């Protein structure tokens, strides 16, 4: 799961803000899991009231880094030559992209509150996807322009 990947990746992360971002993601993934369990339980109980499936849950946009922290993070990546972090960010991007697409596909196959809940999850994962893609792209660009060898 995404949560397991983020927990394992914490051991490889070399910078405090990246670690903090991954810890926040772990908390959010736990929240997603709890939310999905609520939805499934409501549906198992035959909850036909579209206003009550999943309860009144609001997904707020995730802001892992402000603009200054983003710049500092990229600088730290360069100074610390954190190439393993590039692969972590790429893998995290792929996980979040897959989840976003999965939830979107499932939302398109249902109606009512279940559709709303799946759409919320898809949009939330899309925010995570964009975050990781931004860093993956920036780090890839920077590393591709570095002198590598003689």
CSV table of N, CA and C in Angstrom, one decimal:
chain,number,residue,atom,x,y,z
A,1,UNK,N,0.8,-1.2,0.0
A,1,UNK,CA,0.0,0.0,0.0
A,1,UNK,C,0.9,1.2,0.0
A,2,UNK,N,0.3,2.4,-0.3
A,2,UNK,CA,1.0,3.6,-0.2
A,2,UNK,C,1.5,3.9,1.2
A,3,UNK,N,0.8,3.6,2.2
A,3,UNK,CA,1.2,3.8,3.5
A,3,UNK,C,2.5,3.0,3.8
A,4,UNK,N,2.5,1.7,3.4
A,4,UNK,CA,3.7,0.9,3.7
A,4,UNK,C,4.9,1.4,3.0
A,5,UNK,N,4.7,1.9,1.7
A,5,UNK,CA,5.8,2.4,1.0
A,5,UNK,C,6.4,3.7,1.6
A,6,UNK,N,5.5,4.6,2.1
A,6,UNK,CA,6.0,5.8,2.7
A,6,UNK,C,6.7,5.5,4.0
A,7,UNK,N,6.2,4.5,4.8
A,7,UNK,CA,6.9,4.1,6.0
A,7,UNK,C,8.3,3.6,5.8
A,8,UNK,N,8.4,2.7,4.8
A,8,UNK,CA,9.7,2.1,4.4
A,8,UNK,C,10.6,3.2,3.9
A,9,UNK,N,10.1,4.1,3.1
A,9,UNK,CA,10.9,5.2,2.5
A,9,UNK,C,11.5,6.2,3.5
A,10,UNK,N,10.8,6.3,4.6
A,10,UNK,CA,11.3,7.2,5.7
A,10,UNK,C,12.8,6.9,6.0
A,11,UNK,N,13.1,5.6,6.0
A,11,UNK,CA,14.5,5.2,6.4
A,11,UNK,C,15.5,5.7,5.4
A,12,UNK,N,15.1,6.0,4.1
A,12,UNK,CA,16.0,6.4,3.1
A,12,UNK,C,16.1,7.9,2.9
A,13,UNK,N,15.1,8.6,3.4
A,13,UNK,CA,15.0,10.0,3.2
A,13,UNK,C,16.1,10.7,4.0
A,14,UNK,N,16.8,11.7,3.3
A,14,UNK,CA,17.9,12.3,4.0
A,14,UNK,C,17.7,13.7,4.5
A,15,UNK,N,16.5,14.2,4.4
A,15,UNK,CA,16.3,15.6,4.7
A,15,UNK,C,15.0,15.8,5.6
A,16,UNK,N,15.1,16.6,6.6
A,16,UNK,CA,14.0,16.7,7.6
A,16,UNK,C,12.6,17.0,7.0
A,17,UNK,N,12.6,18.0,6.1
A,17,UNK,CA,11.3,18.3,5.5
A,17,UNK,C,10.7,17.2,4.7
A,18,UNK,N,11.5,16.5,4.0
A,18,UNK,CA,11.0,15.3,3.2
A,18,UNK,C,10.5,14.3,4.2
A,19,UNK,N,11.2,14.1,5.3
A,19,UNK,CA,10.7,13.1,6.3
A,19,UNK,C,9.3,13.6,6.8
A,20,UNK,N,9.2,14.9,7.1
A,20,UNK,CA,8.0,15.4,7.7
A,20,UNK,C,6.8,15.3,6.6
A,21,UNK,N,7.1,15.5,5.4
A,21,UNK,CA,6.1,15.3,4.3
A,21,UNK,C,5.7,13.9,4.2
A,22,UNK,N,6.6,12.9,4.3
A,22,UNK,CA,6.2,11.5,4.3
A,22,UNK,C,5.4,11.1,5.5
A,23,UNK,N,5.8,11.7,6.7
A,23,UNK,CA,5.0,11.4,7.9
A,23,UNK,C,3.6,11.9,7.8
A,24,UNK,N,3.4,13.1,7.2
A,24,UNK,CA,2.1,13.6,6.9
A,24,UNK,C,1.3,12.7,6.0
A,25,UNK,N,2.0,12.2,4.9
A,25,UNK,CA,1.3,11.3,4.0
A,25,UNK,C,0.9,10.1,4.6
A,26,UNK,N,1.7,9.5,5.5
A,26,UNK,CA,1.3,8.3,6.3
A,26,UNK,C,0.0,8.6,7.0
A,27,UNK,N,-0.1,9.7,7.7
A,27,UNK,CA,-1.3,10.0,8.5
A,27,UNK,C,-2.5,10.1,7.5
A,28,UNK,N,-2.3,10.8,6.4
A,28,UNK,CA,-3.4,10.9,5.4
A,28,UNK,C,-3.8,9.6,4.8
A,29,UNK,N,-2.8,8.7,4.6
A,29,UNK,CA,-3.2,7.4,4.1
A,29,UNK,C,-4.0,6.6,5.1
A,30,UNK,N,-3.6,6.8,6.4
A,30,UNK,CA,-4.4,6.1,7.5
A,30,UNK,C,-5.8,6.7,7.5
A,31,UNK,N,-6.0,7.9,7.2
A,31,UNK,CA,-7.3,8.6,7.2
A,31,UNK,C,-8.1,8.0,6.0
A,32,UNK,N,-7.4,7.9,4.9
A,32,UNK,CA,-8.1,7.3,3.7
A,32,UNK,C,-8.6,5.9,4.0
A,33,UNK,N,-7.7,5.1,4.6
A,33,UNK,CA,-8.1,3.7,5.0
A,33,UNK,C,-9.3,3.7,5.9
A,34,UNK,N,-9.3,4.6,6.9
A,34,UNK,CA,-10.5,4.6,7.8
A,34,UNK,C,-11.7,5.1,7.1
A,35,UNK,N,-11.6,6.1,6.2
A,35,UNK,CA,-12.7,6.6,5.4
A,35,UNK,C,-13.3,5.5,4.5
A,36,UNK,N,-12.4,4.7,3.8
A,36,UNK,CA,-12.9,3.6,3.0
A,36,UNK,C,-13.6,2.6,3.8
A,37,UNK,N,-13.1,2.3,5.0
A,37,UNK,CA,-13.8,1.3,5.8
A,37,UNK,C,-15.2,1.7,6.2
A,38,UNK,N,-15.3,3.0,6.5
A,38,UNK,CA,-16.7,3.6,6.8
A,38,UNK,C,-17.6,3.4,5.6
A,39,UNK,N,-17.1,3.8,4.4
A,39,UNK,CA,-17.9,3.6,3.2
A,39,UNK,C,-18.3,2.2,3.0
A,40,UNK,N,-17.4,1.3,3.1
A,40,UNK,CA,-17.7,-0.1,2.9
A,40,UNK,C,-18.7,-0.6,3.9
A,41,UNK,N,-18.5,-0.2,5.2
A,41,UNK,CA,-19.5,-0.7,6.2
A,41,UNK,C,-20.9,-0.1,5.9
A,42,UNK,N,-21.0,1.1,5.5
A,42,UNK,CA,-22.3,1.7,5.2
A,42,UNK,C,-22.9,1.0,4.1
A,43,UNK,N,-22.1,0.6,3.0
A,43,UNK,CA,-22.7,-0.1,1.9
A,43,UNK,C,-23.1,-1.5,2.3
A,44,UNK,N,-22.3,-2.2,3.1
A,44,UNK,CA,-22.7,-3.5,3.6
A,44,UNK,C,-24.0,-3.5,4.3
A,45,UNK,N,-24.2,-2.5,5.1
A,45,UNK,CA,-25.5,-2.4,5.8
A,45,UNK,C,-26.6,-1.9,5.0
A,46,UNK,N,-26.4,-1.8,3.7
A,46,UNK,CA,-27.5,-1.4,2.8
A,46,UNK,C,-27.9,0.0,2.9
A,47,UNK,N,-27.0,0.8,3.4
A,47,UNK,CA,-27.4,2.2,3.6
A,47,UNK,C,-27.8,2.9,2.3
A,48,UNK,N,-29.0,3.1,2.1
A,48,UNK,CA,-29.6,3.7,0.9
A,48,UNK,C,-29.6,5.2,0.9
A,49,UNK,N,-29.4,5.8,2.1
A,49,UNK,CA,-29.4,7.3,2.2
A,49,UNK,C,-28.1,7.9,1.6
A,50,UNK,N,-28.2,8.4,0.4
A,50,UNK,CA,-27.0,8.9,-0.2
A,50,UNK,C,-26.3,10.0,0.6
A,51,UNK,N,-27.0,10.7,1.5
A,51,UNK,CA,-26.3,11.7,2.3
A,51,UNK,C,-25.5,11.2,3.5
A,52,UNK,N,-25.6,9.9,3.8
A,52,UNK,CA,-24.9,9.4,5.0
A,52,UNK,C,-23.8,8.5,4.7
A,53,UNK,N,-23.6,8.0,3.4
A,53,UNK,CA,-22.5,7.1,3.1
A,53,UNK,C,-21.2,7.8,3.4
A,54,UNK,N,-20.4,7.3,4.2
A,54,UNK,CA,-19.1,7.8,4.5
A,54,UNK,C,-19.1,9.0,5.5
A,55,UNK,N,-20.2,9.3,6.0
A,55,UNK,CA,-20.3,10.4,6.9
A,55,UNK,C,-20.0,11.7,6.3
A,56,UNK,N,-19.8,12.7,7.1
A,56,UNK,CA,-19.5,14.1,6.7
A,56,UNK,C,-18.0,14.3,6.7
A,57,UNK,N,-17.3,13.7,5.8
A,57,UNK,CA,-15.8,13.8,5.7
A,57,UNK,C,-15.4,14.9,4.7
A,58,UNK,N,-14.5,15.7,5.1
A,58,UNK,CA,-14.0,16.7,4.2
A,58,UNK,C,-12.5,16.5,4.0
A,59,UNK,N,-12.1,16.4,2.7
A,59,UNK,CA,-10.7,16.2,2.4
A,59,UNK,C,-10.1,17.6,2.1
A,60,UNK,N,-9.1,18.0,2.9
A,60,UNK,CA,-8.5,19.3,2.7
A,60,UNK,C,-7.3,19.1,1.8
A,61,UNK,N,-7.0,20.1,1.0
A,61,UNK,CA,-5.8,20.0,0.1
A,61,UNK,C,-4.5,19.8,1.0
A,62,UNK,N,-3.6,19.0,0.5
A,62,UNK,CA,-2.4,18.8,1.2
A,62,UNK,C,-1.3,19.8,0.8
A,63,UNK,N,-0.7,20.4,1.7
A,63,UNK,CA,0.4,21.4,1.5
A,63,UNK,C,1.6,20.9,2.3
A,64,UNK,N,2.5,20.1,1.6
A,64,UNK,CA,3.6,19.5,2.3
A,64,UNK,C,4.7,20.5,2.6
A,65,UNK,N,5.0,21.3,1.5
A,65,UNK,CA,6.0,22.3,1.6
A,65,UNK,C,5.4,23.7,1.1
A,66,UNK,N,5.9,24.8,1.7
A,66,UNK,CA,5.6,26.1,1.1
A,66,UNK,C,6.7,26.3,0.1
A,67,UNK,N,6.6,27.4,-0.6
A,67,UNK,CA,7.5,27.6,-1.7
A,67,UNK,C,9.0,27.7,-1.3
A,68,UNK,N,9.2,28.3,-0.1
A,68,UNK,CA,10.5,28.4,0.4
A,68,UNK,C,11.1,27.1,0.8
A,69,UNK,N,10.3,26.2,1.4
A,69,UNK,CA,10.7,24.9,1.7
A,69,UNK,C,11.0,24.1,0.5
A,70,UNK,N,10.2,24.3,-0.6
A,70,UNK,CA,10.5,23.6,-1.8
A,70,UNK,C,11.9,23.9,-2.3
A,71,UNK,N,12.2,25.2,-2.3
A,71,UNK,CA,13.5,25.6,-2.8
A,71,UNK,C,14.6,25.0,-1.9
A,72,UNK,N,14.4,25.1,-0.6
A,72,UNK,CA,15.4,24.5,0.3
A,72,UNK,C,15.6,23.0,0.1
A,73,UNK,N,14.5,22.3,-0.2
A,73,UNK,CA,14.6,20.9,-0.4
A,73,UNK,C,15.4,20.6,-1.6
A,74,UNK,N,15.1,21.3,-2.7
A,74,UNK,CA,15.9,21.1,-3.9
A,74,UNK,C,17.4,21.3,-3.7
A,75,UNK,N,17.7,22.4,-3.0
A,75,UNK,CA,19.1,22.7,-2.7
A,75,UNK,C,19.7,21.6,-1.9
A,76,UNK,N,19.0,21.1,-0.9
A,76,UNK,CA,19.5,20.0,-0.1
A,76,UNK,C,19.8,18.8,-0.9
A,77,UNK,N,18.9,18.5,-1.8
A,77,UNK,CA,19.1,17.4,-2.7
A,77,UNK,C,20.4,17.5,-3.5
A,78,UNK,N,20.6,18.7,-4.0
A,78,UNK,CA,21.9,18.9,-4.8
A,78,UNK,C,23.1,18.8,-3.9
A,79,UNK,N,23.0,19.4,-2.7
A,79,UNK,CA,24.2,19.4,-1.8
A,79,UNK,C,24.5,18.1,-1.2
A,80,UNK,N,23.4,17.3,-1.0
A,80,UNK,CA,23.6,16.0,-0.4
A,80,UNK,C,23.6,14.9,-1.4
A,81,UNK,N,23.5,15.2,-2.7
A,81,UNK,CA,23.4,14.3,-3.7
A,81,UNK,C,22.5,13.1,-3.4
A,82,UNK,N,21.3,13.4,-3.1
A,82,UNK,CA,20.3,12.4,-2.6
A,82,UNK,C,19.6,11.7,-3.8
A,83,UNK,N,20.4,11.0,-4.6
A,83,UNK,CA,19.9,10.3,-5.8
A,83,UNK,C,18.8,9.3,-5.3
A,84,UNK,N,19.0,8.6,-4.2
A,84,UNK,CA,18.0,7.6,-3.8
A,84,UNK,C,16.6,8.3,-3.6
A,85,UNK,N,16.6,9.6,-3.2
A,85,UNK,CA,15.4,10.3,-3.0
A,85,UNK,C,14.6,10.5,-4.4
A,86,UNK,N,15.4,10.6,-5.5
A,86,UNK,CA,14.8,10.7,-6.8
A,86,UNK,C,13.9,9.5,-7.0
A,87,UNK,N,14.5,8.3,-6.8
A,87,UNK,CA,13.7,7.1,-7.0
A,87,UNK,C,12.5,7.0,-6.0
A,88,UNK,N,12.7,7.4,-4.8
A,88,UNK,CA,11.6,7.4,-3.9
A,88,UNK,C,10.5,8.3,-4.4
A,89,UNK,N,10.8,9.5,-4.8
A,89,UNK,CA,9.8,10.4,-5.3
A,89,UNK,C,9.1,9.9,-6.6
A,90,UNK,N,9.9,9.2,-7.4
A,90,UNK,CA,9.3,8.7,-8.6
A,90,UNK,C,8.3,7.6,-8.3
A,91,UNK,N,8.7,6.7,-7.4
A,91,UNK,CA,7.8,5.6,-7.0
A,91,UNK,C,6.6,6.1,-6.3
A,92,UNK,N,6.8,7.1,-5.4
A,92,UNK,CA,5.6,7.7,-4.7
A,92,UNK,C,4.7,8.3,-5.7
A,93,UNK,N,5.2,9.0,-6.7
A,93,UNK,CA,4.4,9.6,-7.8
A,93,UNK,C,3.6,8.5,-8.5
A,94,UNK,N,4.2,7.4,-8.8
A,94,UNK,CA,3.5,6.3,-9.5
A,94,UNK,C,2.4,5.7,-8.6
A,95,UNK,N,2.7,5.5,-7.3
A,95,UNK,CA,1.6,5.0,-6.4
A,95,UNK,C,0.4,5.9,-6.4
A,96,UNK,N,0.7,7.2,-6.2
A,96,UNK,CA,-0.4,8.2,-6.1
A,96,UNK,C,-1.2,8.3,-7.4
A,97,UNK,N,-0.4,8.2,-8.5
A,97,UNK,CA,-1.1,8.3,-9.8
A,97,UNK,C,-2.0,7.1,-10.0
A,98,UNK,N,-1.5,5.9,-9.7
A,98,UNK,CA,-2.4,4.7,-9.8
A,98,UNK,C,-3.6,4.8,-8.9
A,99,UNK,N,-3.4,5.3,-7.7
A,99,UNK,CA,-4.6,5.4,-6.8
A,99,UNK,C,-5.6,6.4,-7.3
A,100,UNK,N,-5.1,7.6,-7.7
A,100,UNK,CA,-6.0,8.6,-8.3
A,100,UNK,C,-6.8,8.0,-9.5
A,101,UNK,N,-6.1,7.4,-10.4
A,101,UNK,CA,-6.8,6.8,-11.5
A,101,UNK,C,-7.8,5.7,-11.1
A,102,UNK,N,-7.4,4.9,-10.2
A,102,UNK,CA,-8.3,3.8,-9.7
A,102,UNK,C,-9.6,4.4,-9.1
A,103,UNK,N,-9.4,5.4,-8.2
A,103,UNK,CA,-10.6,6.0,-7.6
A,103,UNK,C,-11.5,6.7,-8.6
A,104,UNK,N,-10.8,7.3,-9.6
A,104,UNK,CA,-11.6,8.0,-10.6
A,104,UNK,C,-12.4,7.0,-11.4
A,105,UNK,N,-11.7,5.9,-11.8
A,105,UNK,CA,-12.4,4.9,-12.6
A,105,UNK,C,-13.6,4.3,-11.8
A,106,UNK,N,-13.4,4.0,-10.5
A,106,UNK,CA,-14.5,3.5,-9.7
A,106,UNK,C,-15.6,4.5,-9.6
A,107,UNK,N,-15.3,5.7,-9.4
A,107,UNK,CA,-16.3,6.8,-9.3
A,107,UNK,C,-17.2,6.8,-10.5
A,108,UNK,N,-16.5,6.6,-11.7
A,108,UNK,CA,-17.3,6.7,-12.9
A,108,UNK,C,-18.2,5.5,-13.1
A,109,UNK,N,-18.1,4.5,-12.3
A,109,UNK,CA,-18.9,3.3,-12.4
A,109,UNK,C,-20.0,3.2,-11.3
A,110,UNK,N,-20.1,4.3,-10.5
A,110,UNK,CA,-21.1,4.3,-9.5
A,110,UNK,C,-21.9,5.6,-9.5
A,111,UNK,N,-22.8,5.7,-8.5
A,111,UNK,CA,-23.6,7.0,-8.4
A,111,UNK,C,-23.7,7.4,-7.0
A,112,UNK,N,-24.4,8.5,-6.7
A,112,UNK,CA,-24.7,8.9,-5.4
A,112,UNK,C,-23.5,9.3,-4.5
A,113,UNK,N,-23.7,9.0,-3.2
A,113,UNK,CA,-22.7,9.4,-2.3
A,113,UNK,C,-21.4,8.6,-2.4
A,114,UNK,N,-21.5,7.3,-2.9
A,114,UNK,CA,-20.3,6.5,-3.1
A,114,UNK,C,-19.5,7.2,-4.2
A,115,UNK,N,-20.1,7.7,-5.3
A,115,UNK,CA,-19.4,8.4,-6.3
A,115,UNK,C,-18.7,9.6,-5.8
A,116,UNK,N,-19.4,10.3,-4.9
A,116,UNK,CA,-18.9,11.6,-4.3
A,116,UNK,C,-17.6,11.2,-3.5
A,117,UNK,N,-17.7,10.1,-2.7
A,117,UNK,CA,-16.6,9.7,-1.8
A,117,UNK,C,-15.4,9.3,-2.7
A,118,UNK,N,-15.7,8.5,-3.7
A,118,UNK,CA,-14.6,8.1,-4.6
A,118,UNK,C,-14.0,9.2,-5.3
A,119,UNK,N,-14.8,10.2,-5.7
A,119,UNK,CA,-14.3,11.4,-6.4
A,119,UNK,C,-13.4,12.2,-5.5
A,120,UNK,N,-13.8,12.3,-4.2
A,120,UNK,CA,-13.0,13.1,-3.2
A,120,UNK,C,-11.7,12.4,-3.1
A,121,UNK,N,-11.7,11.0,-2.9
A,121,UNK,CA,-10.4,10.3,-2.8
A,121,UNK,C,-9.5,10.5,-4.0
A,122,UNK,N,-10.1,10.4,-5.2
A,122,UNK,CA,-9.4,10.6,-6.4
A,122,UNK,C,-8.7,12.0,-6.4
A,123,UNK,N,-9.4,13.0,-6.1
A,123,UNK,CA,-8.9,14.4,-6.1
A,123,UNK,C,-7.8,14.5,-5.1
A,124,UNK,N,-8.0,13.9,-3.9
A,124,UNK,CA,-7.0,14.0,-2.9
A,124,UNK,C,-5.7,13.3,-3.3
A,125,UNK,N,-5.8,12.1,-3.9
A,125,UNK,CA,-4.6,11.4,-4.4
A,125,UNK,C,-4.0,12.2,-5.6
A,126,UNK,N,-4.8,12.9,-6.3
A,126,UNK,CA,-4.3,13.7,-7.5
A,126,UNK,C,-3.4,14.8,-6.9
A,127,UNK,N,-3.8,15.4,-5.8
A,127,UNK,CA,-2.9,16.4,-5.1
A,127,UNK,C,-1.6,15.8,-4.7
A,128,UNK,N,-1.6,14.6,-4.2
A,128,UNK,CA,-0.3,13.9,-3.8
A,128,UNK,C,0.5,13.6,-5.1
A,129,UNK,N,-0.2,13.2,-6.1
A,129,UNK,CA,0.5,12.9,-7.4
A,129,UNK,C,1.2,14.1,-7.9
A,130,UNK,N,0.5,15.2,-7.9
A,130,UNK,CA,1.1,16.4,-8.5
A,130,UNK,C,2.3,16.9,-7.6
A,131,UNK,N,2.2,16.7,-6.3
A,131,UNK,CA,3.4,17.1,-5.4
A,131,UNK,C,4.6,16.2,-5.8
A,132,UNK,N,4.4,14.9,-5.9
A,132,UNK,CA,5.6,14.1,-6.2
A,132,UNK,C,6.1,14.2,-7.6
A,133,UNK,N,5.2,14.4,-8.5
A,133,UNK,CA,5.6,14.6,-9.9
A,133,UNK,C,6.5,15.9,-10.0
A,134,UNK,N,6.0,16.9,-9.3
A,134,UNK,CA,6.8,18.2,-9.4
A,134,UNK,C,8.3,18.0,-9.0
A,135,UNK,N,8.5,17.3,-7.8
A,135,UNK,CA,9.8,17.0,-7.4
A,135,UNK,C,10.5,16.0,-8.2
A,136,UNK,N,9.9,15.0,-8.7
A,136,UNK,CA,10.5,14.0,-9.6
A,136,UNK,C,11.0,14.8,-10.8
A,137,UNK,N,10.2,15.6,-11.4
A,137,UNK,CA,10.6,16.3,-12.7
A,137,UNK,C,11.7,17.3,-12.4
A,138,UNK,N,11.7,18.0,-11.3
A,138,UNK,CA,12.7,19.0,-11.0
A,138,UNK,C,14.0,18.3,-10.7
A,139,UNK,N,14.0,17.2,-9.9
A,139,UNK,CA,15.2,16.5,-9.6
A,139,UNK,C,15.8,15.8,-10.8
A,140,UNK,N,14.9,15.2,-11.6
A,140,UNK,CA,15.4,14.6,-12.8
A,140,UNK,C,16.1,15.6,-13.7
A,141,UNK,N,15.5,16.8,-13.9
A,141,UNK,CA,16.1,17.8,-14.7
A,141,UNK,C,17.5,18.2,-14.2
A,142,UNK,N,17.5,18.4,-12.9
A,142,UNK,CA,18.8,18.9,-12.2
A,142,UNK,C,19.9,17.8,-12.4
A,143,UNK,N,19.5,16.6,-12.1
A,143,UNK,CA,20.5,15.5,-12.1
A,143,UNK,C,21.0,15.2,-13.6
A,144,UNK,N,20.1,15.4,-14.5
A,144,UNK,CA,20.4,15.1,-15.9
A,144,UNK,C,21.4,16.2,-16.4
A,145,UNK,N,21.5,17.3,-15.8
A,145,UNK,CA,22.4,18.4,-16.2
A,145,UNK,C,23.7,18.4,-15.5
A,146,UNK,N,23.9,17.5,-14.5
A,146,UNK,CA,25.1,17.5,-13.7
A,146,UNK,C,26.2,16.8,-14.4
A,147,UNK,N,27.4,17.3,-14.2
A,147,UNK,CA,28.6,16.6,-14.9
A,147,UNK,C,28.8,15.2,-14.1
A,148,UNK,N,28.7,14.1,-14.9
A,148,UNK,CA,28.9,12.8,-14.3
A,148,UNK,C,30.1,12.1,-14.9
A,149,UNK,N,31.2,12.4,-14.2
A,149,UNK,CA,32.5,11.7,-14.6
A,149,UNK,C,33.4,12.6,-15.3
A,150,UNK,N,34.6,12.0,-15.7
A,150,UNK,CA,35.7,12.6,-16.3
A,150,UNK,C,35.6,13.7,-17.2
